[in-house]
Amino acid sequence: MQKSYTDALNNPIFKMISEAAEELSVDSYVIGGFVRDYFLKRNIPKDIDVVAIGSGIKLAEKVASKLEGKPQVSVFKNFGTAMIKSDGIELEFVGARKESYNRDSRKPIVEDGTLEDDQKRRDFTINALALSLNKSNYGTLLDPFDGIADLENKIIKTPLEPGITYSDDPLRMMRAIRFATQLDFQIALPSLQAITENKDRLKIVSNERILDELHKIMLCKKPSLGFSLLHKTELLGLILPELTALQGIEEIEGQKHKDNFWHTLEVVDNISEATDDLWLRWAALLHDIGKAPTKRFHKKIGWTFHGHEFVGSKMVFKLFKRLRMPLNEKMKFVQKMVLMSSRPIILSEDYVTDSAVRRLVFDAGDNVEDLMTLCEADITTKNPRKQRKYHQNFKVVRQKIEEVEARDHIRNFQPPISGEKIMETFALKPSKEIGIIKEAIKEAILEGEIPNEYKAALEFMYLKGAELGLQRTK
Ligand code: CTP
């Protein structure tokens, strides 16, 4: 006898769908992510996919009419789907179909089909699992491609020959890698090969969808799993060539530099242990991209990457623009992190002076903790002695930041003396002297010559004015 999984269907919504389907004399099944995540014992997703052997739209309308408050049905006629939002759940209805795809777009040509036709056209065996909502076999699992075994063996496999599945909808190449990263699954070898073979088909996928998957990979526990798969399948070079350009170790006259690609992936994994902030993770991914274009070999000093932080921060803009990512404060944050990514390292290598810390806090402002998190993640040395030393040094820098901040309030620095006050004191019209005095006050505070206070700054202003030969009005 077939096992029944009625406990997966304990939400009363399923009984309601079942009744609605019976009234319409169509069969219906829950399919996709909901069923997969039930068997994986993951958090039950908020979106539930239902397939009807008949019209999905009609079933949605029937269900909506039975639901309290009669929620609106959003119908997507072109796709033959309909969606209802109810009680924080998104129910998506679709009629079972056979599909074939046009080579130049992701839009399928749709024909009605059986449940198995519908399962066949899905992306992965683990996403093709269906639970029956029909009275006769309520809760029965329908798994013609042995998705359950693939769940147990942690394998991503396609129901059809992988070349067909990926070519039909090339977004699935990204999805395969995203699921492998999220679930810590292996992609079956033929699937992996098919992704490489079909990699150029990614160009028919919109940037938005690619980014969506990339962000999901970035937010995984160990993003390097996904990035190494993207690299292995050669998709990464199409999406982020700036990153693949970092791969490789060059050796001249016995001097080598580290492989900055694999180093970067380690940094991303490290930072992911410390933060869930997507944009700080992006900063980690991009912190070294300026190293490829700035790499030089000098006979005396060996390999250098002078100015890579500056070049890298400029590259961030181009990269965001190309991928149609938001060119807003998120991008500016990533740029700032890349630009400043070596600053705390220089600090931690040396004796840490208060003035250097004040300058760091002044330049980083509210992002100083994020910057420290990035720099700590950047420690990838395998030498335990060095690793301990660097972490210890950063601890000292963090402590100093707190001390200096408590005393000097440099974060979000506001000049203690305004331009108006300077003009009034020396009877000046707008002129370059005002800028000179303001800058001198700021410098004196950052250098620790005077405290960040009004009175001390006023005295300093008098002195500076005298130095410039200015007369005081009072
Ligand atoms: N699907 C597919 N090909 C795609 C996208 C989706 O075959 N390119 C199918 C899969 O059966 C999938 C279902 O549609 O399970 C629902 O898709 P979606 O909601 O995007 O994914 P989920 O599997 O629910 O997982 P997640 O929410 O994590 O994306």
mmCIF file with all atom_site columns, C-alpha atoms and ligand atoms in Angstrom, residues 32-33 36 47 49 106 121-123 127 169 171-172 175 178-179 182 216, ligand 1:
data_model
loop_
_atom_site.group_PDB
_atom_site.id
_atom_site.type_symbol
_atom_site.label_atom_id
_atom_site.label_alt_id
_atom_site.label_comp_id
_atom_site.label_asym_id
_atom_site.label_entity_id
_atom_site.label_seq_id
_atom_site.pdbx_PDB_ins_code
_atom_site.Cartn_x
_atom_site.Cartn_y
_atom_site.Cartn_z
_atom_site.occupancy
_atom_site.B_iso_or_equiv
_atom_site.pdbx_formal_charge
_atom_site.auth_seq_id
_atom_site.auth_comp_id
_atom_site.auth_asym_id
_atom_site.auth_atom_id
_atom_site.pdbx_PDB_model_num
ATOM   1  C CA  . GLY A 1 32  ? 7.391  21.838 -5.931  1.00 0.00 ? 32  GLY A CA  1
ATOM   2  C CA  . GLY A 1 33  ? 9.120  23.666 -3.093  1.00 0.00 ? 33  GLY A CA  1
ATOM   3  C CA  . ARG A 1 36  ? 10.515 19.259 -1.176  1.00 0.00 ? 36  ARG A CA  1
ATOM   4  C CA  . ASP A 1 47  ? 4.327  29.951 -1.255  1.00 0.00 ? 47  ASP A CA  1
ATOM   5  C CA  . ASP A 1 49  ? 2.241  25.544 -5.791  1.00 0.00 ? 49  ASP A CA  1
ATOM   6  C CA  . ARG A 1 106 ? 12.175 31.520 -21.746 1.00 0.00 ? 106 ARG A CA  1
ATOM   7  C CA  . ARG A 1 121 ? 8.877  19.682 -17.458 1.00 0.00 ? 121 ARG A CA  1
ATOM   8  C CA  . ARG A 1 122 ? 10.010 20.816 -14.019 1.00 0.00 ? 122 ARG A CA  1
ATOM   9  C CA  . ASP A 1 123 ? 13.579 21.710 -13.179 1.00 0.00 ? 123 ASP A CA  1
ATOM   10 C CA  . ASN A 1 127 ? 11.137 19.851 -7.190  1.00 0.00 ? 127 ASN A CA  1
ATOM   11 C CA  . ASP A 1 169 ? 14.992 27.344 -19.355 1.00 0.00 ? 169 ASP A CA  1
ATOM   12 C CA  . LEU A 1 171 ? 17.739 30.118 -15.489 1.00 0.00 ? 171 LEU A CA  1
ATOM   13 C CA  . ARG A 1 172 ? 17.694 26.567 -14.144 1.00 0.00 ? 172 ARG A CA  1
ATOM   14 C CA  . ARG A 1 175 ? 18.892 27.507 -9.778  1.00 0.00 ? 175 ARG A CA  1
ATOM   15 C CA  . ARG A 1 178 ? 21.709 27.938 -5.847  1.00 0.00 ? 178 ARG A CA  1
ATOM   16 C CA  . PHE A 1 179 ? 19.910 24.820 -4.551  1.00 0.00 ? 179 PHE A CA  1
ATOM   17 C CA  . GLN A 1 182 ? 21.488 26.287 -0.024  1.00 0.00 ? 182 GLN A CA  1
ATOM   18 C CA  . LYS A 1 216 ? 20.413 33.841 -2.839  1.00 0.00 ? 216 LYS A CA  1
HETATM 19 N N1  . CTP B 2 .   ? 10.230 25.592 -11.576 1.00 0.00 ? 1   CTP B N1  1
HETATM 20 C C1  . CTP B 2 .   ? 10.868 25.090 -12.710 1.00 0.00 ? 1   CTP B C1  1
HETATM 21 N N2  . CTP B 2 .   ? 11.759 25.875 -13.401 1.00 0.00 ? 1   CTP B N2  1
HETATM 22 C C2  . CTP B 2 .   ? 12.015 27.139 -12.995 1.00 0.00 ? 1   CTP B C2  1
HETATM 23 C C3  . CTP B 2 .   ? 11.382 27.655 -11.855 1.00 0.00 ? 1   CTP B C3  1
HETATM 24 C C4  . CTP B 2 .   ? 10.483 26.852 -11.158 1.00 0.00 ? 1   CTP B C4  1
HETATM 25 O O1  . CTP B 2 .   ? 10.640 23.961 -13.080 1.00 0.00 ? 1   CTP B O1  1
HETATM 26 N N3  . CTP B 2 .   ? 12.868 27.892 -13.679 1.00 0.00 ? 1   CTP B N3  1
HETATM 27 C C5  . CTP B 2 .   ? 9.250  24.735 -10.865 1.00 0.00 ? 1   CTP B C5  1
HETATM 28 C C6  . CTP B 2 .   ? 9.866  23.828 -9.813  1.00 0.00 ? 1   CTP B C6  1
HETATM 29 O O2  . CTP B 2 .   ? 9.078  22.659 -9.781  1.00 0.00 ? 1   CTP B O2  1
HETATM 30 C C7  . CTP B 2 .   ? 9.694  24.614 -8.528  1.00 0.00 ? 1   CTP B C7  1
HETATM 31 C C8  . CTP B 2 .   ? 8.355  25.289 -8.755  1.00 0.00 ? 1   CTP B C8  1
HETATM 32 O O3  . CTP B 2 .   ? 8.313  25.564 -10.159 1.00 0.00 ? 1   CTP B O3  1
HETATM 33 O O4  . CTP B 2 .   ? 9.698  23.803 -7.391  1.00 0.00 ? 1   CTP B O4  1
HETATM 34 C C9  . CTP B 2 .   ? 8.160  26.572 -7.977  1.00 0.00 ? 1   CTP B C9  1
HETATM 35 O O5  . CTP B 2 .   ? 9.167  27.500 -8.292  1.00 0.00 ? 1   CTP B O5  1
HETATM 36 P P1  . CTP B 2 .   ? 9.760  28.526 -7.253  1.00 0.00 ? 1   CTP B P1  1
HETATM 37 O O6  . CTP B 2 .   ? 8.683  29.045 -6.362  1.00 0.00 ? 1   CTP B O6  1
HETATM 38 O O7  . CTP B 2 .   ? 10.582 29.501 -8.003  1.00 0.00 ? 1   CTP B O7  1
HETATM 39 O O8  . CTP B 2 .   ? 10.805 27.651 -6.442  1.00 0.00 ? 1   CTP B O8  1
HETATM 40 P P2  . CTP B 2 .   ? 10.676 26.739 -5.192  1.00 0.00 ? 1   CTP B P2  1
HETATM 41 O O9  . CTP B 2 .   ? 11.056 25.352 -5.613  1.00 0.00 ? 1   CTP B O9  1
HETATM 42 O O10 . CTP B 2 .   ? 9.392  26.914 -4.499  1.00 0.00 ? 1   CTP B O10 1
HETATM 43 O O11 . CTP B 2 .   ? 11.895 27.211 -4.282  1.00 0.00 ? 1   CTP B O11 1
HETATM 44 P P3  . CTP B 2 .   ? 12.341 28.667 -3.853  1.00 0.00 ? 1   CTP B P3  1
HETATM 45 O O12 . CTP B 2 .   ? 11.157 29.312 -3.232  1.00 0.00 ? 1   CTP B O12 1
HETATM 46 O O13 . CTP B 2 .   ? 13.484 28.428 -2.937  1.00 0.00 ? 1   CTP B O13 1
HETATM 47 O O14 . CTP B 2 .   ? 12.786 29.357 -5.116  1.00 0.00 ? 1   CTP B O14 1
#
